[in-house]
Tab-separated table of C-alpha atoms and ligand atoms in Angstrom:
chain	number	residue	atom	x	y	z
A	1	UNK	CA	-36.115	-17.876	-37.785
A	2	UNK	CA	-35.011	-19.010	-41.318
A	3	UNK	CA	-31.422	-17.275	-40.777
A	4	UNK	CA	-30.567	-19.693	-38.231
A	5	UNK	CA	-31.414	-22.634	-40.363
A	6	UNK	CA	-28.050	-24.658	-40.736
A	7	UNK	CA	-26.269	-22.726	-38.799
A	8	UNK	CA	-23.713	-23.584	-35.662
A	9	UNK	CA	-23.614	-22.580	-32.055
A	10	UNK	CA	-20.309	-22.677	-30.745
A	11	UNK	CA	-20.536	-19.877	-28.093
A	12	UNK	CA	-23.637	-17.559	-27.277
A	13	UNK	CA	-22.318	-14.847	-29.384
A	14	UNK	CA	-22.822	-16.895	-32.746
A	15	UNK	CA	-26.609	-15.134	-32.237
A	16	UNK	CA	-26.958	-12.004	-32.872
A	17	UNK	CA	-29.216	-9.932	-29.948
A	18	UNK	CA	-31.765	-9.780	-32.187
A	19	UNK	CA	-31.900	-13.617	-32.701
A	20	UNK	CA	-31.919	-14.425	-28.644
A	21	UNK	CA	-34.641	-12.093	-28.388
A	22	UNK	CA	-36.671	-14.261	-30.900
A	23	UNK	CA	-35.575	-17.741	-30.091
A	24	UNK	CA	-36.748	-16.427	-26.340
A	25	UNK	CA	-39.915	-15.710	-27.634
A	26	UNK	CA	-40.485	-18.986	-29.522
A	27	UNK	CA	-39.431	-20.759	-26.536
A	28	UNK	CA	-41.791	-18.945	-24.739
A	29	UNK	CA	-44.449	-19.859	-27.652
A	30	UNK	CA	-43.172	-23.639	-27.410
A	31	UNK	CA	-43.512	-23.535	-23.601
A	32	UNK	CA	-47.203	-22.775	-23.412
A	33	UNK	CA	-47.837	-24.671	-26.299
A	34	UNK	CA	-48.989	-21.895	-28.572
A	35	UNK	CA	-46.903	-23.948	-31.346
A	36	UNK	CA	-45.767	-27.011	-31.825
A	37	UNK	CA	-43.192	-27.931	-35.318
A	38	UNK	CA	-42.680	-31.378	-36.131
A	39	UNK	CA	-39.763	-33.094	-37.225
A	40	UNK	CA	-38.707	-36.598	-38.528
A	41	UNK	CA	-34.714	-34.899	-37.751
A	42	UNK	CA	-32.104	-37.133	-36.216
A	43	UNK	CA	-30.252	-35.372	-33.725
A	44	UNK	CA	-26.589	-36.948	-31.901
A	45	UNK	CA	-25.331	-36.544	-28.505
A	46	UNK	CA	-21.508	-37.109	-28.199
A	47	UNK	CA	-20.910	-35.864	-24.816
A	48	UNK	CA	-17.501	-36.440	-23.662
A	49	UNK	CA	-18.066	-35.781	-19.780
A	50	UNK	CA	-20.980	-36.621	-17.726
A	51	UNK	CA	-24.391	-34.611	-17.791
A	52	UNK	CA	-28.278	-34.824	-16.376
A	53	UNK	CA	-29.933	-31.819	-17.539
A	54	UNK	CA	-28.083	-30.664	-20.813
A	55	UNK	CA	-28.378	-35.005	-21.991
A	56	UNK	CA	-32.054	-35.357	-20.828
A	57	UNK	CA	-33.619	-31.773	-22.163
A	58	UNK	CA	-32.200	-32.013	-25.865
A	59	UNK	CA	-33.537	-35.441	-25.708
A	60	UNK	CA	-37.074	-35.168	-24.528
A	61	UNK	CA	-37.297	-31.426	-26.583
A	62	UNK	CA	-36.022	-33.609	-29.736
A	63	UNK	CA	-38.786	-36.081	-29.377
A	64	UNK	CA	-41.807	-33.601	-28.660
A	65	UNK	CA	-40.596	-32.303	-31.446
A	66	UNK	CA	-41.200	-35.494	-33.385
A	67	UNK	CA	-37.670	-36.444	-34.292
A	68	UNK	CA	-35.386	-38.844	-32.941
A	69	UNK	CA	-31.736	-38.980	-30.633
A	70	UNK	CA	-28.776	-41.316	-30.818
A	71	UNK	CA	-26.645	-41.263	-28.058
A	72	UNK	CA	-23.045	-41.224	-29.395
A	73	UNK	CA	-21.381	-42.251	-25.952
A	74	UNK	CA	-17.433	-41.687	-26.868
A	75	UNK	CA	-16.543	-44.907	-25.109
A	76	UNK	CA	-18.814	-46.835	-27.243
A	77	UNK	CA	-17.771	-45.124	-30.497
A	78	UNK	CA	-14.386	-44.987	-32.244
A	79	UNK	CA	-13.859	-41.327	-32.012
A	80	UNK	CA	-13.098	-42.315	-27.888
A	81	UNK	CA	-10.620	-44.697	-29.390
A	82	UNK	CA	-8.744	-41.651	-31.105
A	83	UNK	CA	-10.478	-41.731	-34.584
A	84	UNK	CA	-9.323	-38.627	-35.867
A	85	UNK	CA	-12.430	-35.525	-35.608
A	86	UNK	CA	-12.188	-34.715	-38.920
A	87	UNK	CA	-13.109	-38.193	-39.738
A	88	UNK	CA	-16.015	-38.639	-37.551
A	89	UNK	CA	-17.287	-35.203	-37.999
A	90	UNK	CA	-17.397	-36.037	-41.857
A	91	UNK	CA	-19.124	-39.419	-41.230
A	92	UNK	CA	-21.661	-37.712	-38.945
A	93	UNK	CA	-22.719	-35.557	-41.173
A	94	UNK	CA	-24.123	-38.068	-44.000
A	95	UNK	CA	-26.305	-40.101	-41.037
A	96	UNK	CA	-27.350	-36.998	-38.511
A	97	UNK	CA	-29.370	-34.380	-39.076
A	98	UNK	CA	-27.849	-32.179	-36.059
A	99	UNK	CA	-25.246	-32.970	-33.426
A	100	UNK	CA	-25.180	-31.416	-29.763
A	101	UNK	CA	-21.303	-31.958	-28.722
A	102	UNK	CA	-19.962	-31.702	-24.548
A	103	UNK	CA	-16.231	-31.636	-25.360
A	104	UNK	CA	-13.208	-29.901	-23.574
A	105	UNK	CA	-11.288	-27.979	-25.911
A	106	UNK	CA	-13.425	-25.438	-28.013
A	107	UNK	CA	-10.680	-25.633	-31.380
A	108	UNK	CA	-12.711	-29.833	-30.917
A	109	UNK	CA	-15.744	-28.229	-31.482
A	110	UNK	CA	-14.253	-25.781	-33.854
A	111	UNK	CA	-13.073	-28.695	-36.010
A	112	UNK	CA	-16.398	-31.011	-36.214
A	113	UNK	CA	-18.018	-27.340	-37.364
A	114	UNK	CA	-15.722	-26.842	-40.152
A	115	UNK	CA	-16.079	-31.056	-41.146
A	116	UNK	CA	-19.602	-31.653	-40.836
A	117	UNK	CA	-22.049	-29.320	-42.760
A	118	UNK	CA	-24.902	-29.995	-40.108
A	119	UNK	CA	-25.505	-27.588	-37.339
A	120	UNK	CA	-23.334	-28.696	-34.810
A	121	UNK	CA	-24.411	-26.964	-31.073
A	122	UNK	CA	-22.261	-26.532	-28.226
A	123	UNK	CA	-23.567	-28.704	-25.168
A	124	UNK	CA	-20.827	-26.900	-22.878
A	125	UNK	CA	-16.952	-27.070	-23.531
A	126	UNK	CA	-14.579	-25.536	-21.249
A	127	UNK	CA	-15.225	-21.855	-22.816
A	128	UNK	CA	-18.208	-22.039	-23.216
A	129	UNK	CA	-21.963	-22.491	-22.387
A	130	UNK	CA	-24.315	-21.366	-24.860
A	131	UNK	CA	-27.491	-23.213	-24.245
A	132	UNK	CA	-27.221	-23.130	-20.629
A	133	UNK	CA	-27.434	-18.893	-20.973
A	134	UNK	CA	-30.335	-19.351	-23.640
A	135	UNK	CA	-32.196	-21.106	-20.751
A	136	UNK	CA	-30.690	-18.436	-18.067
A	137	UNK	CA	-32.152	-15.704	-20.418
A	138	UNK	CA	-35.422	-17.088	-20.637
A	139	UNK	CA	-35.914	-17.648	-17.056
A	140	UNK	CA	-34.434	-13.938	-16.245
A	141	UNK	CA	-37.249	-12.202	-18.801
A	142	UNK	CA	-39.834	-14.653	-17.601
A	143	UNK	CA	-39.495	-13.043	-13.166
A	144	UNK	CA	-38.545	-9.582	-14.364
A	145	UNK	CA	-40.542	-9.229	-17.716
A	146	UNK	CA	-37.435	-7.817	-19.556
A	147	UNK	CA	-33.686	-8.229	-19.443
A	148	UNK	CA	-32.254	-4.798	-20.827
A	149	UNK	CA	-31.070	-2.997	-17.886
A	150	UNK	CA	-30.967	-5.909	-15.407
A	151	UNK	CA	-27.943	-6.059	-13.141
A	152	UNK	CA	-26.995	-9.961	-12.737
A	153	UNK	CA	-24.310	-10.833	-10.276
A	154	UNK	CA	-21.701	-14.006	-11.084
A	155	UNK	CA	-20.125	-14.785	-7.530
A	156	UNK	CA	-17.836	-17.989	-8.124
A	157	UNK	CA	-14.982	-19.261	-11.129
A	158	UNK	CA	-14.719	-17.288	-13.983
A	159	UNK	CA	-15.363	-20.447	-15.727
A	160	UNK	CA	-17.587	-21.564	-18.811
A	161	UNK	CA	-20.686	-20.464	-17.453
A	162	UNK	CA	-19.313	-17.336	-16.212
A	163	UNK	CA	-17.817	-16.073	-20.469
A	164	UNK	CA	-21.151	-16.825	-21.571
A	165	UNK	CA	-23.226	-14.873	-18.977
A	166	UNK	CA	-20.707	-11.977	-20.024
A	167	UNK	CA	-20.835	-12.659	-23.741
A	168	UNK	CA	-24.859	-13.014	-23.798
A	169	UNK	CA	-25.652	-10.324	-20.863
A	170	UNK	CA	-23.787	-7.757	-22.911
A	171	UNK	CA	-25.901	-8.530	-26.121
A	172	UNK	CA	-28.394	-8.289	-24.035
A	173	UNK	CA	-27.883	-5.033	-23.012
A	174	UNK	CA	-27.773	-6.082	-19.533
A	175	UNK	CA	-25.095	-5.113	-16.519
A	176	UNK	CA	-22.692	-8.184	-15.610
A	177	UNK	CA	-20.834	-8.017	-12.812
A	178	UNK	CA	-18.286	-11.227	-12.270
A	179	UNK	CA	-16.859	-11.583	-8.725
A	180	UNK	CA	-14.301	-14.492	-8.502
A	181	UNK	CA	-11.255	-14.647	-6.697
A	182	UNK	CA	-7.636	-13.031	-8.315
A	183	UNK	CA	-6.255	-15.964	-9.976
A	184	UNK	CA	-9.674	-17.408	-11.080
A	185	UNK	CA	-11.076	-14.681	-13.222
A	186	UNK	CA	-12.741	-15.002	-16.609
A	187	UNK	CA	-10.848	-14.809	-20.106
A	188	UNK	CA	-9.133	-11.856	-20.797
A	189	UNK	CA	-10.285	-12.020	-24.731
A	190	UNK	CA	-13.934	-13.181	-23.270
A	191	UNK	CA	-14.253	-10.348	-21.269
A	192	UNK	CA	-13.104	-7.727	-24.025
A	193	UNK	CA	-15.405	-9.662	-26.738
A	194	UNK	CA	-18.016	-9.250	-23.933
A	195	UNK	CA	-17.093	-4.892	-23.768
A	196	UNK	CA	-16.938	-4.817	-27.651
A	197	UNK	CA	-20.448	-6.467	-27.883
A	198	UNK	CA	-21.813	-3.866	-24.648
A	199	UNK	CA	-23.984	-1.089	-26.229
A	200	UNK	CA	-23.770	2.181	-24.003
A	201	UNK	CA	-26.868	0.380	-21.523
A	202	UNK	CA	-24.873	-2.716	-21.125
A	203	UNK	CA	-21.652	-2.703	-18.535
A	204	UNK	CA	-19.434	-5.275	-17.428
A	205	UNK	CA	-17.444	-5.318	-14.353
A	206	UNK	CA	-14.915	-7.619	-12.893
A	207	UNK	CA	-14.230	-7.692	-9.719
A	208	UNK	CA	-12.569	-9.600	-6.800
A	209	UNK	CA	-14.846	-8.215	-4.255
A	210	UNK	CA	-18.293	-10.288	-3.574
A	211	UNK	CA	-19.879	-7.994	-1.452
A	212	UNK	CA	-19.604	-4.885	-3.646
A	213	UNK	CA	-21.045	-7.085	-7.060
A	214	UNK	CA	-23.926	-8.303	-5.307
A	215	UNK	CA	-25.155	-4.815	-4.038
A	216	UNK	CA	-28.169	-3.974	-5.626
A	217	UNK	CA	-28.362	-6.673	-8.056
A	218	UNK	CA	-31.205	-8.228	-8.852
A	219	UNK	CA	-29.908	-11.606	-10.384
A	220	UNK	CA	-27.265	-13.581	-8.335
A	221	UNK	CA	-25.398	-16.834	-10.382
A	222	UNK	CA	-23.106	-19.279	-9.232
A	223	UNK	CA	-21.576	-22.679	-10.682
A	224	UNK	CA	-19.043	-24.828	-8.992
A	225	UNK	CA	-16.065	-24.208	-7.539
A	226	UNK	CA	-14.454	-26.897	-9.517
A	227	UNK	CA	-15.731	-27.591	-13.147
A	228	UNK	CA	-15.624	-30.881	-14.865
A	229	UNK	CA	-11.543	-31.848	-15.775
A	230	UNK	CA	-10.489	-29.434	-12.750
A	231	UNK	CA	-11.571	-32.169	-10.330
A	232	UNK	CA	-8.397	-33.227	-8.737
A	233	UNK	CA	-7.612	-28.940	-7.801
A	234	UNK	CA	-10.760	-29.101	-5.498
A	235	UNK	CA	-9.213	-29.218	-2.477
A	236	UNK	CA	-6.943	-26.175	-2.986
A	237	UNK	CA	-9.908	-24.238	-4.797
A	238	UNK	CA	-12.314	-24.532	-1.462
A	239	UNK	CA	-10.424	-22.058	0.680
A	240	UNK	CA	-9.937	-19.540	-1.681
A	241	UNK	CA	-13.482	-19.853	-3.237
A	242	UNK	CA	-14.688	-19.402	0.663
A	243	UNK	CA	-15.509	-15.461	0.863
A	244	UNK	CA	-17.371	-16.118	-2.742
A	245	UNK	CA	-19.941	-18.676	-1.381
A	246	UNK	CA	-24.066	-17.317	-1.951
A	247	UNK	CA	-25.071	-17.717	1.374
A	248	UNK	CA	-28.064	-15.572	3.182
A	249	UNK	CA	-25.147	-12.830	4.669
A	250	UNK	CA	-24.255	-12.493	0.794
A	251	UNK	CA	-27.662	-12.084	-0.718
A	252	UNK	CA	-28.672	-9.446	1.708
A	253	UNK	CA	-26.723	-7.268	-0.145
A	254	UNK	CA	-28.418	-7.727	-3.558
A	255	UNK	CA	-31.988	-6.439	-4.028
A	256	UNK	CA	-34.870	-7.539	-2.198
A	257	UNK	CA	-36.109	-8.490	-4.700
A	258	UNK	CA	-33.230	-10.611	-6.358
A	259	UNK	CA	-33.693	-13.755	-7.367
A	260	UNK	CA	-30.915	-16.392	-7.200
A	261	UNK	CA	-29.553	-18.981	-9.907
A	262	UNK	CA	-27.225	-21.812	-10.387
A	263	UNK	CA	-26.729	-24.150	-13.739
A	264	UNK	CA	-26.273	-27.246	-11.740
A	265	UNK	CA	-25.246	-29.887	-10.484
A	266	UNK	CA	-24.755	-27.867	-6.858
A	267	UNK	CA	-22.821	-28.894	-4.406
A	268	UNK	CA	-24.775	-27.712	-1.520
A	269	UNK	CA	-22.336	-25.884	1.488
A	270	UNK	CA	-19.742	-25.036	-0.781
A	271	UNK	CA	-20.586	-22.574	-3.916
A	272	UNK	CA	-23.701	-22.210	-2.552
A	273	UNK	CA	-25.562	-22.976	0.889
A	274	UNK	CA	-28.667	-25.325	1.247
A	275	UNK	CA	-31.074	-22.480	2.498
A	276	UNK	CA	-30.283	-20.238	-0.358
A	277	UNK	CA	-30.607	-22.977	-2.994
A	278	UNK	CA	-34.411	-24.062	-1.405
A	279	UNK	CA	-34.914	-20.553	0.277
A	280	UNK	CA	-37.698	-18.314	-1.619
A	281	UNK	CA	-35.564	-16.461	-3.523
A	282	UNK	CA	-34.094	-19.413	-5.587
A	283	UNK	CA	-35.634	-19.907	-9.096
A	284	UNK	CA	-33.375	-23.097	-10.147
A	285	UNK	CA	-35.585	-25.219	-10.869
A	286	UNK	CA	-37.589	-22.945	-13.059
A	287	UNK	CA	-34.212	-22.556	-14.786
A	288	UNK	CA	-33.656	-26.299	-15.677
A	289	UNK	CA	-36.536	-26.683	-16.812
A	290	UNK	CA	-36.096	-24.082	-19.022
A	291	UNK	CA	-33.056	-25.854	-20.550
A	292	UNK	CA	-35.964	-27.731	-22.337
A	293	UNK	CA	-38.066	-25.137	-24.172
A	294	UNK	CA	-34.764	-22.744	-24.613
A	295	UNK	CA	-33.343	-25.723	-26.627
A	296	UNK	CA	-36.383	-26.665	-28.349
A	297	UNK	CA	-36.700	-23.303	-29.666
A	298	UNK	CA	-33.136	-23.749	-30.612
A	299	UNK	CA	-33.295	-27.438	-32.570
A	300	UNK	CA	-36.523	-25.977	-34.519
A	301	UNK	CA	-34.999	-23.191	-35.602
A	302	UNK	CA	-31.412	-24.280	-36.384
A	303	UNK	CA	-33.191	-27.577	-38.317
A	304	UNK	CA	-35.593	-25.046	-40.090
A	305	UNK	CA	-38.501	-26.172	-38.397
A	306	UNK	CA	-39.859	-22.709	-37.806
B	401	CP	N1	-26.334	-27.298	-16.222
B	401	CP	C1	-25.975	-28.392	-16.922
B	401	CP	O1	-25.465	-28.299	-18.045
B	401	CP	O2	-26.226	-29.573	-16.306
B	401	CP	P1	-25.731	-31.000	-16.785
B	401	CP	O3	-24.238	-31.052	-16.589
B	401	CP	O4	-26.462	-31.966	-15.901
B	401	CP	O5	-26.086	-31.175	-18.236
B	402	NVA	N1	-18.832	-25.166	-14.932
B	402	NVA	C1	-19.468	-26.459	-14.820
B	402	NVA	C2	-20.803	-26.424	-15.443
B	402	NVA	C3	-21.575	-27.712	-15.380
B	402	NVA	C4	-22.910	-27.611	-16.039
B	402	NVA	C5	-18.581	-27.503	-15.488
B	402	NVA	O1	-18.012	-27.203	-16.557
B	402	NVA	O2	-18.429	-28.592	-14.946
């Protein structure tokens, strides 16, 4: 994986198909401990909104791998006090040796990229969500044995989550379909990167009908109704996100043999209902865990470990 070495991941399309299909593998590798790279690297966290599983993951994969994290809380460091990015990013980059950023604005991320000469790794922004798909990905290949050809069903906002199943499905040559009410739907300039990057087996499809996106297929995704910084439209978001909730009426459409995933955090009743989430078909937890070896695969190779 030396071609990755220094580079950035702003969005899931910074890797080519070619790349996801190896870092999948080494993850694979790193998950039943067929290798194991060591490190003496410093990775940073500066995570500007709250997180479990993208926080705790880089942080135990970084230390298996033998290097070390500093958590860069922005209320603790001046950058929350309105130090400008291109200062920060600059100062970063002589003490780090990568830095996994949780930001709003993507042109933020954008910035520290084009300021700091370390790999700098999107840990979600309000595009995008690279490493979650990585981790998606893996867990998709690792039930079905492939991905090419798979059909995988968003139900939900046509949010962060939702551009980069579209963005890494296509390269994967796989069929999204993205249900999500009128006024919710995903990026225009997402969704025609996403058709540029579909080969003729790929196919994308957006849709405001639930029912018809989940026939057949044989991956169903949601994520909440209200994303991080959309908080306080919650209340008007429920009733319209209503029809688009994965509940066992829903899933009978998709294939028997579907199985059913969400990013987390849940919020059981709404997005999703509590016997899909624990009923047999659910593989989230498989999936977080995931987040772990996905991203260890990633650190190693973007550090030049591998
Ligand atoms: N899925 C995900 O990114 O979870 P966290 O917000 O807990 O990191
Ligand atoms: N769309 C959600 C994902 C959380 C992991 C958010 O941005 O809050």
């Amino acid at each position: 994986m030396e071609q990755l070495k220094g580079r950035d991941i702003l969005g899931i399309a910074d890797l080519s198909s070619e790349e996801i299909d190896e870092l999948l593998k080494l993850a694979r590798q790193l998950k039943k401990g067929e290798r194991s790279p060591q490190c003496n690297k410093i990775l940073g966290l500066l995570f500007y909104k709250a997180s479990t599983r993208t926080r705790v993951s880089f942080s135990v994969a970084m230390y298996q791998l033998g290097g070390q994290v500093i958590d860069l809380n922005p209320s603790v460091t001046q950058v929350g006090r309105g130090e400008p990015i291109q200062d920060t990013a600059r100062v970063l980059d002589r003490y780090l040796d990568i830095l996994a950023i949780r930001t709003f604005a993507q042109k933020d991320l954008e910035l520290f990229a084009r300021y700091a000469e370390i790999p700098i790794i999107n840990a979600l922004s309000d595009l995008e969500h690279p490493c979650q798909i990585l981790a998606d990905l893996l867990t998709i290949q690792e039930c079905f044995g492939y991905l090419g050809g798979i059909t995988l069903t968003y139900v939900g906002d046509g949010n962060n989550v939702a551009h980069s199943l579209l963005l890494g499905g296509a390269l994967m040559d796989m069929k999204v379909r993205i249900a999500t009410p009128n006024d919710y739907q995903p990026d225009e300039q997402i969704v025609r990167q996403a058709k540029q990057l579909a080969n003729n087996n790929a196919e994308i499809i957006i849709t405001d009908d639930p029912i018809a996106a989940v026939e057949g297929a044989q991956v169903i995704y949601t994520d909440v109704w209200a994303s991080m910084g959309q908080e306080d439209s919650a209340d008007t978001r429920i009733p319209v996100f209503k029809p688009y909730q994965i509940n066992e009426q829903l899933l009978s459409y998709a294939d028997p043999e579907a199985i059913v995933l969400h990013c987390l955090p849940a919020h059981r009743g709404e997005e999703i209902t509590e016997a899909v989430m624990e009923g047999k078909q659910s593989r989230v937890w498989d999936q977080a865990e995931n987040r772990m070896h996905a991203q260890k695969a990633l650190l190693a190779s973007l550090l030049g470990l591998i």
